GROMACS .gro file of C-alpha atoms in nm:
model
  381
    1MET     CA    1  -1.103  -9.625   8.221
    2LEU     CA    2  -0.891  -9.377   8.417
    3ALA     CA    3  -0.604  -9.430   8.172
    4VAL     CA    4  -0.835  -9.325   7.889
    5ILE     CA    5  -0.951  -9.014   8.074
    6HIS     CA    6  -0.595  -8.914   8.163
    7GLY     CA    7  -0.478  -8.940   7.799
    8MET     CA    8  -0.267  -9.254   7.845
    9VAL     CA    9  -0.454  -9.453   7.577
   10ASP     CA   10  -0.454  -9.389   7.202
   11VAL     CA   11  -0.673  -9.678   7.077
   12ALA     CA   12  -0.977  -9.847   7.233
   13LEU     CA   13  -1.110 -10.177   7.094
   14PHE     CA   14  -1.462 -10.284   7.185
   15MET     CA   15  -1.534 -10.654   7.127
   16THR     CA   16  -1.890 -10.672   7.263
   17ALA     CA   17  -2.179 -10.442   7.353
   18VAL     CA   18  -2.160 -10.569   7.712
   19GLN     CA   19  -1.813 -10.415   7.746
   20VAL     CA   20  -1.955 -10.076   7.650
   21ILE     CA   21  -2.240 -10.106   7.900
   22HIS     CA   22  -2.009 -10.206   8.187
   23LEU     CA   23  -1.756  -9.932   8.105
   24PHE     CA   24  -2.012  -9.653   8.115
   25LEU     CA   25  -2.190  -9.805   8.415
   26ILE     CA   26  -1.867  -9.779   8.615
   27ALA     CA   27  -1.797  -9.432   8.476
   28GLU     CA   28  -2.142  -9.309   8.584
   29GLN     CA   29  -2.097  -9.459   8.932
   30MET     CA   30  -1.771  -9.264   8.961
   31ALA     CA   31  -1.935  -8.948   8.818
   32LEU     CA   32  -1.692  -8.957   8.525
   33GLY     CA   33  -1.934  -9.027   8.239
   34ASN     CA   34  -1.882  -8.694   8.061
   35GLU     CA   35  -1.505  -8.708   8.106
   36LEU     CA   36  -1.498  -9.056   7.952
   37ARG     CA   37  -1.704  -8.943   7.653
   38MET     CA   38  -1.474  -8.648   7.592
   39ALA     CA   39  -1.165  -8.869   7.619
   40LEU     CA   40  -1.300  -9.131   7.379
   41GLN     CA   41  -1.372  -8.863   7.121
   42GLY     CA   42  -0.999  -8.783   7.111
   43ILE     CA   43  -0.869  -9.136   7.050
   44ALA     CA   44  -0.928  -9.411   6.792
   45VAL     CA   45  -1.241  -9.607   6.886
   46LEU     CA   46  -1.292  -9.936   6.703
   47SER     CA   47  -1.601 -10.155   6.717
   48ILE     CA   48  -1.616 -10.528   6.636
   49GLY     CA   49  -1.948 -10.491   6.453
   50PRO     CA   50  -2.294 -10.329   6.421
   51THR     CA   51  -2.432 -10.441   6.760
   52THR     CA   52  -2.136 -10.299   6.952
   53THR     CA   53  -2.146  -9.986   6.735
   54GLU     CA   54  -2.513  -9.932   6.821
   55GLU     CA   55  -2.435  -9.953   7.192
   56LEU     CA   56  -2.147  -9.707   7.160
   57GLU     CA   57  -2.369  -9.463   6.971
   58HIS     CA   58  -2.628  -9.498   7.249
   59TYR     CA   59  -2.367  -9.346   7.479
   60GLY     CA   60  -2.276  -9.075   7.230
   61ILE     CA   61  -1.962  -9.235   7.086
   62LYS     CA   62  -1.925  -9.285   6.711
   63PRO     CA   63  -1.666  -9.559   6.634
   64ASP     CA   64  -1.404  -9.464   6.379
   65PHE     CA   65  -1.435  -9.791   6.188
   66GLU     CA   66  -1.531 -10.157   6.202
   67PRO     CA   67  -1.307 -10.443   6.082
   68SER     CA   68  -1.356 -10.611   5.746
   69ARG     CA   69  -1.482 -10.921   5.928
   70PRO     CA   70  -1.639 -10.929   6.278
   71LYS     CA   71  -1.355 -11.130   6.435
   72MET     CA   72  -1.111 -11.029   6.708
   73GLY     CA   73  -0.807 -11.121   6.497
   74PHE     CA   74  -0.919 -10.897   6.213
   75LEU     CA   75  -1.002 -10.613   6.453
   76VAL     CA   76  -0.656 -10.626   6.614
   77ASN     CA   77  -0.478 -10.665   6.281
   78GLU     CA   78  -0.660 -10.379   6.108
   79ALA     CA   79  -0.631 -10.158   6.416
   80ALA     CA   80  -0.253 -10.202   6.392
   81GLN     CA   81  -0.267 -10.096   6.026
   82TYR     CA   82  -0.507  -9.801   6.034
   83ALA     CA   83  -0.561  -9.673   6.390
   84GLY     CA   84  -0.243  -9.466   6.392
   85ARG     CA   85  -0.370  -9.253   6.106
   86VAL     CA   86  -0.705  -9.203   6.281
   87VAL     CA   87  -0.530  -9.080   6.597
   88LEU     CA   88  -0.315  -8.834   6.401
   89GLU     CA   89  -0.621  -8.696   6.220
   90LYS     CA   90  -0.806  -8.644   6.548
   91ARG     CA   91  -0.509  -8.468   6.705
   92GLU     CA   92  -0.479  -8.238   6.405
   93ARG     CA   93  -0.850  -8.151   6.427
   94ARG     CA   94  -0.819  -8.089   6.800
   95ASP     CA   95  -0.515  -7.866   6.756
   96ASN     CA   96  -0.687  -7.669   6.479
   97ALA     CA   97  -0.998  -7.626   6.692
   98GLU     CA   98  -0.791  -7.499   6.985
   99PHE     CA   99  -0.603  -7.260   6.756
  100HIS     CA  100  -0.919  -7.109   6.607
  101SER     CA  101  -1.102  -7.096   6.941
  102GLY     CA  102  -0.867  -6.818   7.048
  103ASP     CA  103  -1.013  -6.595   6.777
  104ALA     CA  104  -1.373  -6.651   6.880
  105ALA     CA  105  -1.568  -6.367   7.037
  106PRO     CA  106  -1.646  -6.398   7.410
  107GLY     CA  107  -1.953  -6.612   7.460
  108GLU     CA  108  -1.954  -6.732   7.099
  109ARG     CA  109  -2.052  -7.099   7.084
  110GLN     CA  110  -1.805  -7.333   6.918
  111PRO     CA  111  -1.922  -7.605   6.674
  112SER     CA  112  -1.987  -7.937   6.842
  113LEU     CA  113  -1.743  -8.205   6.739
  114THR     CA  114  -1.983  -8.475   6.850
  115ARG     CA  115  -2.265  -8.342   6.631
  116SER     CA  116  -2.047  -8.308   6.323
  117ARG     CA  117  -1.928  -8.666   6.363
  118ALA     CA  118  -2.272  -8.809   6.433
  119VAL     CA  119  -2.390  -8.769   6.076
  120ARG     CA  120  -2.091  -8.963   5.938
  121PRO     CA  121  -2.157  -9.334   5.893
  122VAL     CA  122  -1.920  -9.577   6.063
  123ARG     CA  123  -1.650  -9.677   5.816
  124GLN     CA  124  -1.560 -10.039   5.759
  125VAL     CA  125  -1.232 -10.182   5.637
  126SER     CA  126  -1.277 -10.319   5.285
  127PRO     CA  127  -1.379 -10.690   5.283
  128SER     CA  128  -1.115 -10.738   5.012
  129THR     CA  129  -0.838 -10.680   5.269
  130PRO     CA  130  -0.630 -11.000   5.272
  131THR     CA  131  -0.696 -11.243   5.552
  132MET     CA  132  -0.470 -11.150   5.846
  133ALA     CA  133  -0.244 -10.968   5.603
  134GLY     CA  134  -0.067 -10.757   5.861
  135PHE     CA  135   0.067 -11.056   6.047
  136ARG     CA  136   0.248 -11.179   5.737
  137ASP     CA  137   0.470 -10.871   5.706
  138GLY     CA  138   0.736 -11.037   5.918
  139LEU     CA  139   0.770 -11.357   5.717
  140ALA     CA  140   1.117 -11.503   5.732
  141HIS     CA  141   1.315 -11.494   5.408
  142PHE     CA  142   1.308 -11.873   5.383
  143ASP     CA  143   0.930 -11.875   5.424
  144ILE     CA  144   0.892 -11.627   5.138
  145LEU     CA  145   1.117 -11.830   4.911
  146HIS     CA  146   0.930 -12.149   4.999
  147GLU     CA  147   0.588 -11.990   4.936
  148ILE     CA  148   0.687 -11.847   4.598
  149SER     CA  149   0.865 -12.162   4.479
  150SER     CA  150   0.574 -12.384   4.578
  151ARG     CA  151   0.331 -12.166   4.384
  152ILE     CA  152   0.528 -12.146   4.059
  153ALA     CA  153   0.721 -12.474   4.051
  154SER     CA  154   0.442 -12.672   3.886
  155ALA     CA  155   0.511 -12.524   3.538
  156ASP     CA  156   0.148 -12.426   3.483
  157PRO     CA  157   0.015 -12.202   3.202
  158LEU     CA  158   0.079 -11.828   3.220
  159HIS     CA  159  -0.255 -11.714   3.362
  160LEU     CA  160  -0.253 -11.978   3.636
  161VAL     CA  161   0.100 -11.878   3.736
  162LEU     CA  162   0.001 -11.510   3.747
  163ASP     CA  163  -0.312 -11.582   3.950
  164ARG     CA  164  -0.097 -11.763   4.207
  165VAL     CA  165   0.147 -11.474   4.223
  166VAL     CA  166  -0.143 -11.229   4.276
  167ALA     CA  167  -0.285 -11.447   4.554
  168PHE     CA  168   0.053 -11.469   4.725
  169VAL     CA  169   0.129 -11.096   4.700
  170ALA     CA  170  -0.216 -11.002   4.832
  171THR     CA  171  -0.159 -11.235   5.126
  172VAL     CA  172   0.174 -11.094   5.242
  173ILE     CA  173   0.102 -10.724   5.174
  174PRO     CA  174  -0.240 -10.573   5.262
  175CYS     CA  175  -0.405 -10.420   4.956
  176ASP     CA  176  -0.743 -10.358   4.793
  177SER     CA  177  -0.619 -10.433   4.442
  178CYS     CA  178  -0.335 -10.623   4.279
  179PHE     CA  179  -0.257 -10.613   3.905
  180ILE     CA  180   0.009 -10.792   3.705
  181TYR     CA  181   0.105 -10.661   3.362
  182THR     CA  182   0.331 -10.854   3.126
  183ARG     CA  183   0.545 -10.696   2.860
  184GLU     CA  184   0.462 -10.773   2.498
  185GLU     CA  185   0.722 -10.594   2.281
  186ASP     CA  186   0.666 -10.223   2.363
  187LYS     CA  187   0.331 -10.274   2.537
  188LEU     CA  188   0.225 -10.371   2.888
  189ILE     CA  189  -0.086 -10.594   2.891
  190LEU     CA  190  -0.304 -10.656   3.197
  191ARG     CA  191  -0.289 -11.033   3.258
  192ALA     CA  192  -0.403 -11.091   3.617
  193SER     CA  193  -0.608 -10.909   3.880
  194LYS     CA  194  -0.712 -10.967   4.237
  195ASN     CA  195  -1.050 -10.805   4.168
  196PRO     CA  196  -1.266 -10.939   3.882
  197HIS     CA  197  -1.201 -10.758   3.553
  198ALA     CA  198  -1.283 -11.029   3.299
  199SER     CA  199  -1.359 -10.778   3.023
  200LEU     CA  200  -1.020 -10.610   3.062
  201LEU     CA  201  -0.782 -10.903   3.112
  202ASP     CA  202  -0.562 -10.962   2.806
  203LYS     CA  203  -0.713 -10.648   2.647
  204LEU     CA  204  -0.615 -10.344   2.855
  205GLY     CA  205  -0.271 -10.226   2.753
  206MET     CA  206  -0.039  -9.928   2.773
  207SER     CA  207   0.287  -9.819   2.619
  208LEU     CA  208   0.618  -9.817   2.801
  209GLY     CA  209   0.642  -9.486   2.986
  210GLU     CA  210   0.264  -9.440   3.001
  211GLY     CA  211   0.121  -9.389   3.349
  212VAL     CA  212   0.285  -9.499   3.671
  213THR     CA  213   0.298  -9.858   3.548
  214GLY     CA  214   0.467  -9.764   3.222
  215TRP     CA  215   0.711  -9.537   3.406
  216VAL     CA  216   0.814  -9.823   3.636
  217ALA     CA  217   0.871 -10.052   3.338
  218GLN     CA  218   1.071  -9.789   3.151
  219HIS     CA  219   1.290  -9.680   3.443
  220ARG     CA  220   1.310 -10.023   3.614
  221GLU     CA  221   1.246  -9.863   3.954
  222PRO     CA  222   0.969  -9.911   4.212
  223VAL     CA  223   0.723  -9.629   4.282
  224ALA     CA  224   0.533  -9.586   4.609
  225ILE     CA  225   0.265  -9.314   4.633
  226SER     CA  226   0.093  -9.297   4.972
  227THR     CA  227  -0.192  -9.060   4.888
  228ARG     CA  228  -0.360  -8.881   4.593
  229ALA     CA  229  -0.203  -9.116   4.341
  230SER     CA  230  -0.421  -8.976   4.063
  231GLU     CA  231  -0.257  -8.635   4.106
  232ASP     CA  232   0.093  -8.768   4.041
  233VAL     CA  233   0.243  -8.629   3.719
  234ARG     CA  234   0.314  -8.983   3.598
  235PHE     CA  235  -0.045  -9.101   3.648
  236SER     CA  236  -0.271  -9.185   3.353
  237SER     CA  237  -0.639  -9.270   3.389
  238PHE     CA  238  -0.802  -9.546   3.188
  239GLY     CA  239  -1.159  -9.448   3.278
  240ASN     CA  240  -1.305  -9.796   3.302
  241LEU     CA  241  -1.089  -9.900   3.597
  242PRO     CA  242  -1.238  -9.818   3.941
  243GLU     CA  243  -0.886  -9.859   4.083
  244ASP     CA  244  -0.793  -9.532   3.909
  245ARG     CA  245  -0.972  -9.356   4.195
  246PHE     CA  246  -0.778  -9.534   4.470
  247GLU     CA  247  -0.557  -9.323   4.694
  248ALA     CA  248  -0.229  -9.517   4.719
  249ILE     CA  249  -0.021  -9.733   4.486
  250LEU     CA  250   0.296  -9.941   4.504
  251SER     CA  251   0.438 -10.048   4.169
  252THR     CA  252   0.753 -10.256   4.108
  253PRO     CA  253   0.910 -10.406   3.794
  254ILE     CA  254   0.929 -10.780   3.721
  255LEU     CA  255   1.274 -10.865   3.585
  256CYS     CA  256   1.423 -11.161   3.403
  257ALA     CA  257   1.782 -11.173   3.271
  258ASN     CA  258   1.818 -10.798   3.330
  259ARG     CA  259   1.508 -10.731   3.118
  260VAL     CA  260   1.171 -10.597   3.232
  261VAL     CA  261   0.906 -10.862   3.161
  262GLY     CA  262   0.621 -10.710   3.360
  263VAL     CA  263   0.500 -10.491   3.646
  264ILE     CA  264   0.320 -10.566   3.975
  265ASN     CA  265   0.082 -10.299   4.109
  266LEU     CA  266  -0.071 -10.284   4.456
  267GLN     CA  267  -0.342 -10.023   4.523
  268HIS     CA  268  -0.534  -9.902   4.828
  269ARG     CA  269  -0.868  -9.724   4.851
  270GLU     CA  270  -0.748  -9.514   5.143
  271ALA     CA  271  -0.415  -9.339   5.195
  272TYR     CA  272  -0.148  -9.594   5.283
  273ILE     CA  273   0.219  -9.554   5.366
  274HIS     CA  274   0.420  -9.850   5.238
  275SER     CA  275   0.702  -9.953   5.464
  276ASP     CA  276   1.055 -10.006   5.334
  277LEU     CA  277   1.009 -10.376   5.411
  278GLN     CA  278   0.698 -10.395   5.190
  279ILE     CA  279   0.869 -10.213   4.902
  280ARG     CA  280   1.173 -10.442   4.924
  281LEU     CA  281   0.950 -10.747   4.957
  282LEU     CA  282   0.747 -10.667   4.646
  283SER     CA  283   1.066 -10.587   4.453
  284THR     CA  284   1.213 -10.920   4.563
  285ILE     CA  285   0.901 -11.103   4.450
  286GLY     CA  286   0.941 -10.931   4.113
  287PHE     CA  287   1.295 -11.064   4.085
  288LEU     CA  288   1.200 -11.416   4.194
  289VAL     CA  289   0.896 -11.468   3.971
  290GLY     CA  290   1.035 -11.294   3.663
  291ALA     CA  291   1.195 -11.604   3.512
  292GLU     CA  292   0.888 -11.818   3.577
  293ILE     CA  293   0.652 -11.561   3.428
  294GLU     CA  294   0.870 -11.529   3.118
  295ARG     CA  295   0.888 -11.909   3.085
  296ALA     CA  296   0.511 -11.941   3.116
  297ARG     CA  297   0.458 -11.658   2.867
  298LEU     CA  298   0.690 -11.815   2.610
  299GLU     CA  299   0.528 -12.156   2.656
  300THR     CA  300   0.186 -12.000   2.609
  301GLU     CA  301   0.307 -11.828   2.292
  302ASN     CA  302   0.452 -12.156   2.164
  303SER     CA  303   0.129 -12.337   2.243
  304GLU     CA  304  -0.075 -12.073   2.062
  305LEU     CA  305   0.160 -12.089   1.763
  306THR     CA  306   0.131 -12.468   1.753
  307ASN     CA  307  -0.246 -12.440   1.774
  308ARG     CA  308  -0.253 -12.191   1.484
  309LEU     CA  309  -0.037 -12.423   1.272
  310GLU     CA  310  -0.262 -12.719   1.350
  311THR     CA  311  -0.568 -12.511   1.264
  312ARG     CA  312  -0.415 -12.407   0.934
  313LYS     CA  313  -0.333 -12.769   0.843
  314THR     CA  314  -0.685 -12.882   0.931
  315VAL     CA  315  -0.844 -12.600   0.731
  316ASP     CA  316  -0.622 -12.675   0.430
  317ARG     CA  317  -0.720 -13.044   0.435
  318ALA     CA  318  -1.090 -12.961   0.457
  319LYS     CA  319  -1.054 -12.703   0.183
  320GLY     CA  320  -0.899 -12.967  -0.044
  321LEU     CA  321  -1.191 -13.204   0.014
  322LEU     CA  322  -1.442 -12.934  -0.080
  323GLN     CA  323  -1.247 -12.858  -0.395
  324ARG     CA  324  -1.250 -13.226  -0.492
  325ASP     CA  325  -1.610 -13.310  -0.403
  326LEU     CA  326  -1.784 -12.985  -0.501
  327GLY     CA  327  -1.559 -12.876  -0.783
  328LEU     CA  328  -1.481 -12.545  -0.613
  329SER     CA  329  -1.176 -12.328  -0.653
  330GLU     CA  330  -0.945 -12.288  -0.355
  331GLU     CA  331  -1.078 -11.939  -0.286
  332ASP     CA  332  -1.443 -12.046  -0.314
  333ALA     CA  333  -1.384 -12.343  -0.082
  334TYR     CA  334  -1.230 -12.114   0.179
  335ARG     CA  335  -1.517 -11.863   0.150
  336THR     CA  336  -1.770 -12.145   0.187
  337MET     CA  337  -1.609 -12.250   0.514
  338GLN     CA  338  -1.595 -11.888   0.630
  339ARG     CA  339  -1.966 -11.845   0.560
  340GLU     CA  340  -2.053 -12.162   0.753
  341SER     CA  341  -1.832 -12.044   1.040
  342ARG     CA  342  -2.021 -11.713   1.069
  343GLN     CA  343  -2.368 -11.861   1.027
  344ARG     CA  344  -2.315 -12.144   1.275
  345ARG     CA  345  -2.101 -11.935   1.512
  346LYS     CA  346  -1.828 -12.193   1.507
  347SER     CA  347  -1.457 -12.147   1.459
  348MET     CA  348  -1.295 -12.224   1.124
  349ARG     CA  349  -1.120 -12.517   1.286
  350GLU     CA  350  -1.450 -12.663   1.408
  351ILE     CA  351  -1.600 -12.632   1.059
  352ALA     CA  352  -1.291 -12.791   0.905
  353GLU     CA  353  -1.298 -13.079   1.156
  354ALA     CA  354  -1.666 -13.137   1.072
  355VAL     CA  355  -1.578 -13.164   0.702
  356LEU     CA  356  -1.298 -13.409   0.779
  357LEU     CA  357  -1.526 -13.611   1.005
  358ALA     CA  358  -1.788 -13.635   0.732
  359GLU     CA  359  -1.520 -13.760   0.493
  360ASP     CA  360  -1.401 -14.020   0.745
  361LEU     CA  361  -1.758 -14.143   0.796
  362ARG     CA  362  -1.819 -14.165   0.423
  363ARG     CA  363  -1.499 -14.362   0.375
  364THR     CA  364  -1.579 -14.595   0.667
  365LEU     CA  365  -1.929 -14.664   0.536
  366ALA     CA  366  -1.792 -14.727   0.187
  367GLU     CA  367  -1.537 -14.976   0.323
  368GLN     CA  368  -1.806 -15.153   0.527
  369GLY     CA  369  -2.030 -15.174   0.219
  370SER     CA  370  -1.748 -15.328   0.013
  371THR     CA  371  -1.678 -15.583   0.286
  372GLN     CA  372  -2.045 -15.685   0.302
  373VAL     CA  373  -2.063 -15.724  -0.076
  374LEU     CA  374  -1.754 -15.948  -0.080
  375ALA     CA  375  -1.890 -16.156   0.207
  376ASP     CA  376  -2.229 -16.213   0.035
  377PRO     CA  377  -2.231 -16.574  -0.107
  378ASN     CA  378  -2.484 -16.472  -0.373
  379HIS     CA  379  -2.259 -16.192  -0.499
  380SER     CA  380  -2.065 -16.424  -0.736
  381LYS     CA  381  -2.383 -16.572  -0.892
   0.00000   0.00000   0.00000
């Protein structure tokens, strides 16, 4: 307590309401209650959750924020990430207040810092913050290689590979959003996201050079913007993305054989300074996963091409049966299948397979009928 009053403490973590009660009970017994309140207003005060926050507010202290989850590990981790910025902001406000107080007229009452803060709700770290993310910043190089290789070595389809990369990146670097774009000719297409954007995946795209993401792909360089990302000259807004309003962004290229095959974006709701280690780490991940992403993308393209060829063969066979059985022209047979596809809300391949199935059943029944006729002893009479 005395260390707090004498300015020797920058951050105070309160784990329970009982701690608050005991602290102020001792302070009151020592006639230092007001001094403690004043000191706590000048440092970062963090509360484990609503009950502790309520007790702090009872004593006139508004916590600066609560952790994303009411656990001690999360409180310590997120205090290490964000408390420094809170302390700097408070010192700047204090210095500004002292500077302007010299211009005040004698006897003029200064605005109360406690009152102005009391109307502000207690902030909470976003629940989307990765579990214990801050403690993973110091992963050994071998651990990183092992994690990445274990996630991409199974030769899964493109979207599953990308989802695993997103999960891994969001685990080792704290962020509120993680996007992966893949390059398709001269376009970058959104393929994976930490936050749900089902309506935008595989649809949202941008040209090379467009926005921060396009700039990174075009120049093959990482970009780290710690605050006011939307004011950067390279920024482009897409309107339907809430992440466009986030404060900070880290974007790095994904490379394969000296060619850009995609971009990884990390974004933060609040201002965030990315360390050199985090920038190098994300760039390294881009190098390591580039070949696997390109392999998965090419395999997906090959699979889709094979599927289109199979669909075309199936449709052509069904079209031939309709021409034979209904006496239709090739164009009329195709239009008939198209009409059925729209009316029944089925794909052309499903309609074609139904036609082929009907033909197989007709042939099977005809063969069974012939067999029964030949086996009938009265047939020859």
